[in-house]
Every structure is written in structure tokens, then in C-alpha cells.
């Protein structure tokens, strides 16, 4: 059948809220779940969809995680040659 919903054991173990379709609840744009510092994107957040949406959300969640780290005072050192995109 393909992807139906994320594994519930993961959501339960982390204490993540899920929606009525059992996808991990996380707001579009910041991708923050109900647990501080835990993010979700792609099929586990929106449900089965096109790969282009997962790619788009992957980029978006990467930006959201970087902003979160910077707000928390975490400044990983990454050289320009290590950056993608």
C-alpha cells in the first residue's frame, strides 16, 4: 500500500502529538512539534504526498532547525565548502 502514516512507536516514545490521521503534529513553516527541540517534516507531518513536497519541507525544516540552534546559542562551525544549496 505504500506510506500510510509514521510509526506510532516513535511518536509515543517521544511524547509527540499526532493529528486525526496519526501524522506528527508540527506547524508548517517552523516544523516544531509539541516537544521542544523536536522537528518533523515531509510525509510524517503531512501524510503521503509527492516527493517534491518532502524535498521542499526538508529544506524548510533545515532552516527552522538552524534558526532554533542560533536562538539557543548553539553556533556550529561549518565551512562554506561543507554547506549545501
PDB file of C-alpha atoms in Angstrom, residues 1 9 17 20 24 29 55 73:
ATOM      1  CA  UNK A   1       0.000   0.000   0.000  1.00  0.00           C
ATOM      2  CA  UNK A   9       6.030   3.835  18.490  1.00  0.00           C
ATOM      3  CA  UNK A  17       1.168  14.922  19.467  1.00  0.00           C
ATOM      4  CA  UNK A  20      -6.514  12.616  13.397  1.00  0.00           C
ATOM      5  CA  UNK A  24       3.057  14.003  13.685  1.00  0.00           C
ATOM      6  CA  UNK A  29       6.923  26.982   8.496  1.00  0.00           C
ATOM      7  CA  UNK A  55      12.183  17.872  -0.558  1.00  0.00           C
ATOM      8  CA  UNK A  73      23.120  29.985  21.379  1.00  0.00           C
TER       9      UNK A  73
END
